[in-house]
Short mmCIF file of C-alpha atoms and ligand atoms in Angstrom, two decimals:
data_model
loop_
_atom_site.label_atom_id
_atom_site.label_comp_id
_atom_site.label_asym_id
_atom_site.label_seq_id
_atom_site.Cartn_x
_atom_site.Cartn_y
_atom_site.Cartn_z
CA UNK A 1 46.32 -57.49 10.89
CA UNK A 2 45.58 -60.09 8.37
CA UNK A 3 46.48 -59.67 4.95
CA UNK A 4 43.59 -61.06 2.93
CA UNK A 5 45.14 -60.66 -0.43
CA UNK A 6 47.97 -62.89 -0.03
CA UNK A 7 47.86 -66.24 -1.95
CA UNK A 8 48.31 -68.10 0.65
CA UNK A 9 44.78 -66.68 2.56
CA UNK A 10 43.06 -66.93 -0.98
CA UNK A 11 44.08 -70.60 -1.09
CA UNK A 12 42.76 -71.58 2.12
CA UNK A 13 39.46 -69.52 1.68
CA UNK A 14 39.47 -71.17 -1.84
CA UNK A 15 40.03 -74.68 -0.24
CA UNK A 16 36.95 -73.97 2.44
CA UNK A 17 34.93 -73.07 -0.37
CA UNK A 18 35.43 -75.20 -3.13
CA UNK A 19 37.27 -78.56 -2.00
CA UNK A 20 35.42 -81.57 -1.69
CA UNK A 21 34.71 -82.47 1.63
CA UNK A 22 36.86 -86.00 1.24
CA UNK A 23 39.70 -83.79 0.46
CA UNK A 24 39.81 -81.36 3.17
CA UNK A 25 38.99 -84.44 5.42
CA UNK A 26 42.20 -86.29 3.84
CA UNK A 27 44.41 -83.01 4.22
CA UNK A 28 43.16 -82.46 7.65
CA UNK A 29 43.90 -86.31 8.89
CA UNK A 30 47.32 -86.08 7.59
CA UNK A 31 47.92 -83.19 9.60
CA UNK A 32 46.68 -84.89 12.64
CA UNK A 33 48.26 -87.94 11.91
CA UNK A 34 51.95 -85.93 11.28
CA UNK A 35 50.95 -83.84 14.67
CA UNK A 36 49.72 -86.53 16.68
CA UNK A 37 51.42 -90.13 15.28
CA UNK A 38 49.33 -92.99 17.81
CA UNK A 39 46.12 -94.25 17.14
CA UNK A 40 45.53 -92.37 20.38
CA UNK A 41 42.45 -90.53 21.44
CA UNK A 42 42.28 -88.41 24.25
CA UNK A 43 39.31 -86.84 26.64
CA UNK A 44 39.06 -85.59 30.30
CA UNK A 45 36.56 -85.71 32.68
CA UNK A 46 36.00 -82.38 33.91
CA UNK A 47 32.67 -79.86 34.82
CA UNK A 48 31.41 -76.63 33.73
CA UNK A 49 30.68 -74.46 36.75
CA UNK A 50 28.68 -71.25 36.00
CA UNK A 51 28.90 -69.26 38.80
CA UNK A 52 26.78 -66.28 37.56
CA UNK A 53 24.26 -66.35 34.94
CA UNK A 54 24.15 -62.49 35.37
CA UNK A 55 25.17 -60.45 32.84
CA UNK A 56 25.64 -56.64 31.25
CA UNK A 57 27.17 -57.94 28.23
CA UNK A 58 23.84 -58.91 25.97
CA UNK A 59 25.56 -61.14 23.30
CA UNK A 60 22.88 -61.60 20.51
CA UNK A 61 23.29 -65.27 20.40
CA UNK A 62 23.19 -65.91 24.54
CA UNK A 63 20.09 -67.54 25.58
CA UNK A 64 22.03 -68.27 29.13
CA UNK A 65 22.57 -65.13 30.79
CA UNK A 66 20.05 -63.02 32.70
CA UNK A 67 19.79 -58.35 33.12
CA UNK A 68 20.74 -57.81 36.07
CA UNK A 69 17.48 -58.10 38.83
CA UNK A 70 15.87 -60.46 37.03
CA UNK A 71 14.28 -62.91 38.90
CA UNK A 72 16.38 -65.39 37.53
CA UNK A 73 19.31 -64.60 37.88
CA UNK A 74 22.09 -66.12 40.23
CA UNK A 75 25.39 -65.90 42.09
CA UNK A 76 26.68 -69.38 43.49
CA UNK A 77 27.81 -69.68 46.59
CA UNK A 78 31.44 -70.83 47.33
CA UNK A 79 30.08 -74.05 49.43
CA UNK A 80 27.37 -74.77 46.30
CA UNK A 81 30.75 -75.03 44.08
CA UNK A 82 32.60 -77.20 46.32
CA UNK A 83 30.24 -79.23 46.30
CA UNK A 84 30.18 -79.86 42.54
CA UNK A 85 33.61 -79.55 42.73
CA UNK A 86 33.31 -82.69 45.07
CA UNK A 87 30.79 -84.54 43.00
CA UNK A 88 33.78 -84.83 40.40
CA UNK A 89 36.18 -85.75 41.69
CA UNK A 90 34.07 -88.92 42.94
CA UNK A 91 33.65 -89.09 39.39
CA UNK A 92 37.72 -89.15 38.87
CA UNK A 93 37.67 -85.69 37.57
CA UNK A 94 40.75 -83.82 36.98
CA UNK A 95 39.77 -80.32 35.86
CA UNK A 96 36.75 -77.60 36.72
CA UNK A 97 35.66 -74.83 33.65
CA UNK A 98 34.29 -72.07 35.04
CA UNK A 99 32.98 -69.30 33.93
CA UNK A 100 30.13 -67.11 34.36
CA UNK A 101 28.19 -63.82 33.15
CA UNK A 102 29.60 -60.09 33.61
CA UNK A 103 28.34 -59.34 36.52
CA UNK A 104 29.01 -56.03 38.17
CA UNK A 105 27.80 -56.53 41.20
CA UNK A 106 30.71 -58.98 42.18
CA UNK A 107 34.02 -57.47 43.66
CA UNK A 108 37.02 -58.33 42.48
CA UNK A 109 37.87 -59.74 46.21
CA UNK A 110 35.14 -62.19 45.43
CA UNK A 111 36.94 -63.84 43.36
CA UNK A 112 40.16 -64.42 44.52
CA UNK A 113 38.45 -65.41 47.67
CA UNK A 114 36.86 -68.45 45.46
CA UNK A 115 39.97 -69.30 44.05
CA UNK A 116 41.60 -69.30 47.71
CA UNK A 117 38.59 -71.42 49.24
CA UNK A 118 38.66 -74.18 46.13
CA UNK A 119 42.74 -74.34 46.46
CA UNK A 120 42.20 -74.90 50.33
CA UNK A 121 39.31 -77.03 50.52
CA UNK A 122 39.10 -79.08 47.14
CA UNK A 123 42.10 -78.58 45.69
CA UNK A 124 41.63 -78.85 41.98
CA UNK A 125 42.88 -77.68 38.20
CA UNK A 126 40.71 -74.50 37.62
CA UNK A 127 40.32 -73.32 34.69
CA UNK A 128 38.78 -70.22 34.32
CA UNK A 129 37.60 -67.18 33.05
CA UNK A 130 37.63 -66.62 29.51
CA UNK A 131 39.91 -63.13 28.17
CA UNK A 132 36.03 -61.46 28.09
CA UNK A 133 35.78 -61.79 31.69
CA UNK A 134 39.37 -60.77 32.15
CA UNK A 135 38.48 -57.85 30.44
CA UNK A 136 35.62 -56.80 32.27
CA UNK A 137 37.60 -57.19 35.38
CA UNK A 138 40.10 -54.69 34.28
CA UNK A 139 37.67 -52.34 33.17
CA UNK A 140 35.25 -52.50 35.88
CA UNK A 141 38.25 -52.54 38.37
CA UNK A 142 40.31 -50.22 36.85
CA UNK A 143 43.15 -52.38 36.40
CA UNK A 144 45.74 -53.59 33.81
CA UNK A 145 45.24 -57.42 32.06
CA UNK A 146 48.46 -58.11 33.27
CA UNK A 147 48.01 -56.81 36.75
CA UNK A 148 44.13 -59.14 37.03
CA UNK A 149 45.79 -62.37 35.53
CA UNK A 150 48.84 -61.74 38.39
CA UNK A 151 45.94 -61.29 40.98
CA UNK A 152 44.11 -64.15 39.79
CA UNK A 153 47.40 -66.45 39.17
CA UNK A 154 48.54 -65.76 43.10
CA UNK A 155 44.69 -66.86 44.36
CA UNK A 156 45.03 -70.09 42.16
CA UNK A 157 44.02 -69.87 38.62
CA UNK A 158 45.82 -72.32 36.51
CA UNK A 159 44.65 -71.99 33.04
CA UNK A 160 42.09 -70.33 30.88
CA UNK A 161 39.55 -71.20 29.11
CA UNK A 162 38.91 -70.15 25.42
CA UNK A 163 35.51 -68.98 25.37
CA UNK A 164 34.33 -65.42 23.82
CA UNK A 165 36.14 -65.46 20.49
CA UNK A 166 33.22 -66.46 18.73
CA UNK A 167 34.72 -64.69 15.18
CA UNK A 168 38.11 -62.84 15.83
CA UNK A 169 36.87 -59.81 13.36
CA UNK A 170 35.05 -57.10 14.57
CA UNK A 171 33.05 -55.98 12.36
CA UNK A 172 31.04 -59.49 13.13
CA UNK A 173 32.04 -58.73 16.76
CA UNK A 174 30.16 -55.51 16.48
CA UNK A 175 26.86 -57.24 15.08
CA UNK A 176 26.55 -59.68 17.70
CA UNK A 177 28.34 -59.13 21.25
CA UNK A 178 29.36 -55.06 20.78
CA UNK A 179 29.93 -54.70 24.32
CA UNK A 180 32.35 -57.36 25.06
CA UNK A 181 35.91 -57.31 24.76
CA UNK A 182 37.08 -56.54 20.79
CA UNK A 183 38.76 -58.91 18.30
CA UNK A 184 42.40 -57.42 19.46
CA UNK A 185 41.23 -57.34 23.00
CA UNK A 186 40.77 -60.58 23.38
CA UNK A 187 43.57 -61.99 21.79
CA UNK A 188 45.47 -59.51 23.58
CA UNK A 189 44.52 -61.33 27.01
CA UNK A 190 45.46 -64.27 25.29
CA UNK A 191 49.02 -63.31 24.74
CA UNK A 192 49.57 -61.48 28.32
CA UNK A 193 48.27 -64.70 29.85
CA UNK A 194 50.51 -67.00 27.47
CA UNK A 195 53.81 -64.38 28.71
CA UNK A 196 52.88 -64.70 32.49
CA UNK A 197 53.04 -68.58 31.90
CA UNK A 198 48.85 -69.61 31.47
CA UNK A 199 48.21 -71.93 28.89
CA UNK A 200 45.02 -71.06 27.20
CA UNK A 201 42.72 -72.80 25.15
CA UNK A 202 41.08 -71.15 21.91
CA UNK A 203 37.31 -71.28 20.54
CA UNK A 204 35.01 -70.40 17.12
CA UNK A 205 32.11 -70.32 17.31
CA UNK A 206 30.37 -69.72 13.90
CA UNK A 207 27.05 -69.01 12.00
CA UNK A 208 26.52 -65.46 12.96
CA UNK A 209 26.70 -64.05 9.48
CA UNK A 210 30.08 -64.16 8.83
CA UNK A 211 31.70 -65.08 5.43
CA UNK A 212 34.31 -67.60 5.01
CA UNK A 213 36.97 -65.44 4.49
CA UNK A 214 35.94 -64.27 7.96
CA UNK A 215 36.16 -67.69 9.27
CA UNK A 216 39.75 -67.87 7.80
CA UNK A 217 40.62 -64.38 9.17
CA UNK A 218 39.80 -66.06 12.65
CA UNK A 219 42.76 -68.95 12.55
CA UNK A 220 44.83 -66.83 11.13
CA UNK A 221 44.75 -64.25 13.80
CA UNK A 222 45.15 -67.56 16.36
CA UNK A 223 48.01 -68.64 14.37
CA UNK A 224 50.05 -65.27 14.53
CA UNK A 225 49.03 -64.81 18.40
CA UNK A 226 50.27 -68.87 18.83
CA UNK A 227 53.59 -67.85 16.85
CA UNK A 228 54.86 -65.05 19.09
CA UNK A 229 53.65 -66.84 22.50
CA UNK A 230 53.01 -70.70 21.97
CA UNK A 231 50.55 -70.90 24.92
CA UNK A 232 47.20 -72.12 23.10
CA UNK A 233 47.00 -76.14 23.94
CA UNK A 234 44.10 -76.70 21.88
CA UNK A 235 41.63 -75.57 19.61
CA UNK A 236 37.30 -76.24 19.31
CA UNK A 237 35.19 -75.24 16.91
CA UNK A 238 31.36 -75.27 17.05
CA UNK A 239 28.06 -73.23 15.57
CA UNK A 240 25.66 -71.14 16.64
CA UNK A 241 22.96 -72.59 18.74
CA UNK A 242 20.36 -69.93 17.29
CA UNK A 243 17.22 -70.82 19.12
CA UNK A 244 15.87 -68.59 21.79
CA UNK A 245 18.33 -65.91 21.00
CA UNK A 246 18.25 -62.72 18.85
CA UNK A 247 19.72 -64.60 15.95
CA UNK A 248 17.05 -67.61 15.48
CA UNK A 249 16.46 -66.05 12.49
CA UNK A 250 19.93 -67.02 11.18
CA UNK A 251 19.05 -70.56 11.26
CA UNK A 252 21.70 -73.91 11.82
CA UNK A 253 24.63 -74.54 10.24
CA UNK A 254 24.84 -78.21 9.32
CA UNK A 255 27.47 -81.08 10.14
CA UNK A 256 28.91 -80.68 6.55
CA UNK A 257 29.81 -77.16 7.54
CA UNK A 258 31.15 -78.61 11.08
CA UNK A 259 33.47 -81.06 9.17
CA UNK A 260 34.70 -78.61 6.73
CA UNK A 261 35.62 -75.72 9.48
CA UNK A 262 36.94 -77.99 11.77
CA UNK A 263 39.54 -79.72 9.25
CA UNK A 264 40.05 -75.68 7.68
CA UNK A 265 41.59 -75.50 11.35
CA UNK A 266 43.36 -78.28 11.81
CA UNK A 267 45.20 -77.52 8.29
CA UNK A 268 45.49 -73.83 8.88
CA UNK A 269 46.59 -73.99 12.80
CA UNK A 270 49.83 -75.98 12.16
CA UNK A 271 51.21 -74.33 15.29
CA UNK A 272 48.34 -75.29 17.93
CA UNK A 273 48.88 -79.08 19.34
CA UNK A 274 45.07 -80.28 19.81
CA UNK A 275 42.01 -80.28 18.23
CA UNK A 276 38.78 -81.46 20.38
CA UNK A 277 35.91 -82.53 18.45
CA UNK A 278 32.33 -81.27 19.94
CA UNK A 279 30.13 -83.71 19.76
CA UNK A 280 28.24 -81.46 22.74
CA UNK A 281 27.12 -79.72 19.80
CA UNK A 282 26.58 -81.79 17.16
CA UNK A 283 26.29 -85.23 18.75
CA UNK A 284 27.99 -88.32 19.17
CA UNK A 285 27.92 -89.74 15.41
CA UNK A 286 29.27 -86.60 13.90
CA UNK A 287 31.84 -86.42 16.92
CA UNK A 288 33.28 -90.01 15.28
CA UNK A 289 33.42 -88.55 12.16
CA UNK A 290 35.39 -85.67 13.74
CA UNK A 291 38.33 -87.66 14.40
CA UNK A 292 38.73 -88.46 10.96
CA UNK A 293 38.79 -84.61 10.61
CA UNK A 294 41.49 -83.72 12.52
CA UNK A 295 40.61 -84.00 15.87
CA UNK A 296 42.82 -85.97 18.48
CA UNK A 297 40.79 -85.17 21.38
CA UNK A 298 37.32 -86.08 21.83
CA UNK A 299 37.10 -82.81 24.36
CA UNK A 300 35.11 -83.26 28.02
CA UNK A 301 32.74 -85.69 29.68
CA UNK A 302 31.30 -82.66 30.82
CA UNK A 303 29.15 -83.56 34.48
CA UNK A 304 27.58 -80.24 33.63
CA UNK A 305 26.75 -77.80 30.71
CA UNK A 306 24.60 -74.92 31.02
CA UNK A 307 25.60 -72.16 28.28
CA UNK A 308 25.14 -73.98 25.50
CA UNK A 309 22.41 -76.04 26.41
CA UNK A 310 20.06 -73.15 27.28
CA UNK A 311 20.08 -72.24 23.51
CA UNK A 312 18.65 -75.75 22.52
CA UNK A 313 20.40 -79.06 21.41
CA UNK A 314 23.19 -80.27 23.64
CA UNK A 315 24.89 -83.79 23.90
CA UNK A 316 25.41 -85.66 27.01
CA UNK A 317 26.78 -89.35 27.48
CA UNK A 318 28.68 -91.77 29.89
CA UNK A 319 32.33 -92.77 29.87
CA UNK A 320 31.64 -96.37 28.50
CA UNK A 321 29.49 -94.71 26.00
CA UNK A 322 32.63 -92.35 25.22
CA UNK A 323 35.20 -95.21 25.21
CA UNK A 324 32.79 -97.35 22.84
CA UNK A 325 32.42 -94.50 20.50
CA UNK A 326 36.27 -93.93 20.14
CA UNK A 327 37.25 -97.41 19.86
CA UNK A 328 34.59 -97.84 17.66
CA UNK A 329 35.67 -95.02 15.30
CA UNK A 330 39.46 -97.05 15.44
CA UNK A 331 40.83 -95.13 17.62
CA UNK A 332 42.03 -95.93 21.60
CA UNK A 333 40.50 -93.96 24.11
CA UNK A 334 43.34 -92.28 26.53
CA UNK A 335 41.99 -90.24 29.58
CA UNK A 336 44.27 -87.20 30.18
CA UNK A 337 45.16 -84.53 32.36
CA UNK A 338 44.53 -80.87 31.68
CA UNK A 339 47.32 -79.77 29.97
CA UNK A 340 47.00 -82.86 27.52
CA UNK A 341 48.82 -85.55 28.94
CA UNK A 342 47.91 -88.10 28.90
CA UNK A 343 47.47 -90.64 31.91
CA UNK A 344 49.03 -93.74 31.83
CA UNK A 345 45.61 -96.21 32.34
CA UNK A 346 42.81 -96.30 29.81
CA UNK A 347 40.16 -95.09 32.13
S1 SF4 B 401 27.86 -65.05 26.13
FE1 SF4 B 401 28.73 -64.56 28.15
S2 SF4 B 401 29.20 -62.38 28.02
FE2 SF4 B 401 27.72 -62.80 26.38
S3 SF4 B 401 25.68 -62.41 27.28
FE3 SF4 B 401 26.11 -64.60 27.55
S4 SF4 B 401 27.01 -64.72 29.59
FE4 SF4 B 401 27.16 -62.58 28.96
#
C-alpha cells in the first residue's frame, strides 16, 4: 500500500498542486529528454476493435456499453473483424486494440477461437483485453488469472492493453465502476501478465471526484507494480468524458489539468519507458503541447474509436496531418512497432 505520509508523496502532491505549470512542464521535459535523448517522436498506426458493446459491469462514466438484451447491443462476428483487421493493414497497420464489454453470454472457447482465426487468417499484433476483462474471465469461468492469460497466450494474445484503471484507489473505484475488478485486482493481472512474459500498457483516466493525492496514489501504485515486474511499455493519461453518463454532473477537466497530470507522470513514473500524449481526447493543439510535457509518443492513428467517442468529444486526423503536427511542434515523426520500436523509415 502507499504510504501517503512520506515526504517524498507530500512533495509530489505538493508539486501537482502548487507548481507553476512552466515548472512541472520543465521538470517533466527533462525527464523525457534524460529517458528518451533524440528529437524523436514516435506513433503507430493501429485500430480499436470492440467486439462487444455488451456489458454487466455499469461503470458510471460508460456511455459505450449496452444491459444485456438491449436492442443495441452487439457481438461481432469473427469474419466482421477480419475484415477491419484487413482494412489496416492496407493502411500499413501494425497492431489491433481490442477490447469489448463484459459480456456473459460469450464462452470462454469464443475467444480463443478469435484469437486462433485472426493468427491463421490475418496474422496480426493483438493486443487485447484489458486486466478487467481478464478478470471477468476468471470469475465467470472459474479460473485462475494465471491459468486465462496461459489460455489466451497459447490462442495468440501478444500484449495487453491498459484500459480499466481509471484511479488505482478504491474507494474512487467503489463510486464509479463497483463491480469491476478492484484497485489490487487489477494491478494484480498486471503483474501475472508481466511474469508470464506480456508487456502491458497502463492508463488514468481522471475527473471522477478524486483528489490529487488520489491521482498521486495512482502512479505510485504503477511505479511499485513496474519495480517488481518491469513489463508496463508505456503510460496515457486522459479525463473523464462526462457527457451522457451518470457523472455529467461532474463536469470537464480542462487542458491545464491535462498538462499538469500528464508531466506529474512522467516525473513520478521514472521506471515506465513511454509516455503517449492523447490528443484523442483533448485534440491536436494540446497534443503538441504534450510533447513538451513529457510525452515521446504521440500514441495511435486510431482507424477506429468507439468507447470514448460515444461519451462526446473525440479527435480524429490523417497521417500527414500527424507528421505535420510533430514536426511542427520540433520534433521528427518515427512510425513504430508495438512494443516501441521504432521502424527504420519515417512513414
Ligand atoms: S467501461 Fe467497460 S466494463 Fe465499464 S461499463 Fe463500459 S464497457 Fe463495461
Amino acid at each position: 500500500m502507499v504510504d501517503r505520509s512520506t515526504a517524498e508523496f507530500k512533495s509530489y502532491v505538493d508539486a501537482y498542486e502548487r507548481a507553476s505549470l512552466l515548472e512541472l512542464g520543465a521538470q517533466a521535459d527533462a525527464a523525457r529528454w534524460r529517458l528518451h535523448p533524440s528529437s524523436q517522436v514516435s506513433y503507430i498506426i493501429d485500430r480499436n476493435i470492440n467486439y462487444t458493446n455488451v456489458c454487466v459491469a455499469d461503470c458510471k462514466f460508460c456511455a459505450f456499453y449496452r444491459r444485456p438484451r438491449h436492442l443495441e447491443g452487439y457481438v461481432l462476428s469473427f469474419e466482421e473483424i477480419g475484415r477491419k483487421i484487413e482494412e489496416l493493414k492496407a493502411l500499413g497497420g501494425v497492431q489491433i486494440l481490442m477490447q469489448g464489454g463484459h459480456n456473459p453470454y460469450i464462452p470462454f472457447e469464443w475467444y480463443l477461437d478469435l484469437l486462433r482465426y485472426i493468427k491463421r487468417h490475418h496474422p496480426i499484433h493483438i493486443h487485447a483485453f484489458s486486466p478487467s476483462e481478464v478478470d471477468f474471465f476468471a470469475g465467470r469461468f472459474g479460473m485462475s488469472i494465471e491459468t486465462v492469460l496461459r489460455e489466451l497466450m497459447a490462442a495468440g494474445l501478444d500484449s495487453i492493453p491498459g484500459g480499466g484503471g481509471e484511479i488505482l484507489v478504491q474507494e474512487i473505484r467503489d463510486r464509479v465502476a463497483k463491480k469491476k475488478a478492484g484497485a489490487d485486482r487489477w494491478l494484480e493481472v498486471m503483474e501475472v501478465a508481466h511474469g508470464l512474459g506480456l508487456k502491458t500498457s497502463v492508463t488514468m483516466m481522471y475527473g471522477l471526484g478524486e483528489t490529487s493525492a488520489d491521482r498521486i496514489e495512482h502512479l505510485f501504485r504503477v511505479r511499485e507494480v513496474q519495480a517488481r515486474s518491469n513489463g508496463f511499455t508505456a503510460f496515457i493519461c486522459w479525463p473523464l468524458q462526462p457527457e451522457h453518463t451518470a457523472l455529467e454532473y461532474l463536469g470537464k477537466t480542462d487542458a491545464v489539468t491535462y498538462l499538469r497530470t500528464q508531466a506529474m507522470a512522467r516525473i513520478v513514473l521514472d521506471n515506465v519507458p513511454n509516455i503517449q500524449a492523447s490528443w484523442v481526447t483533448m485534440g491536436p493543439k494540446i497534443g503538441q503541447v504534450a510533447l513538451r510535457f513529457g510525452a515521446n509518443d504521440f500514441g495511435s492513428l486510431m482507424m477506429e474509436e468507439n468507447v470514448v467517442s460515444a461519451a462526446g468529444t473525440t479527435w480524429r486526423m490523417t497521417l500527414p496531418e500527424m507528421h505535420r503536427l510533430i514536426s511542427d511542434a520540433g520534433y521528427q515523426p518515427v512510425k513504430r512497432r508495438q512494443d516501441y520500436t521504432l521502424l527504420p523509415e519515417a512513414a
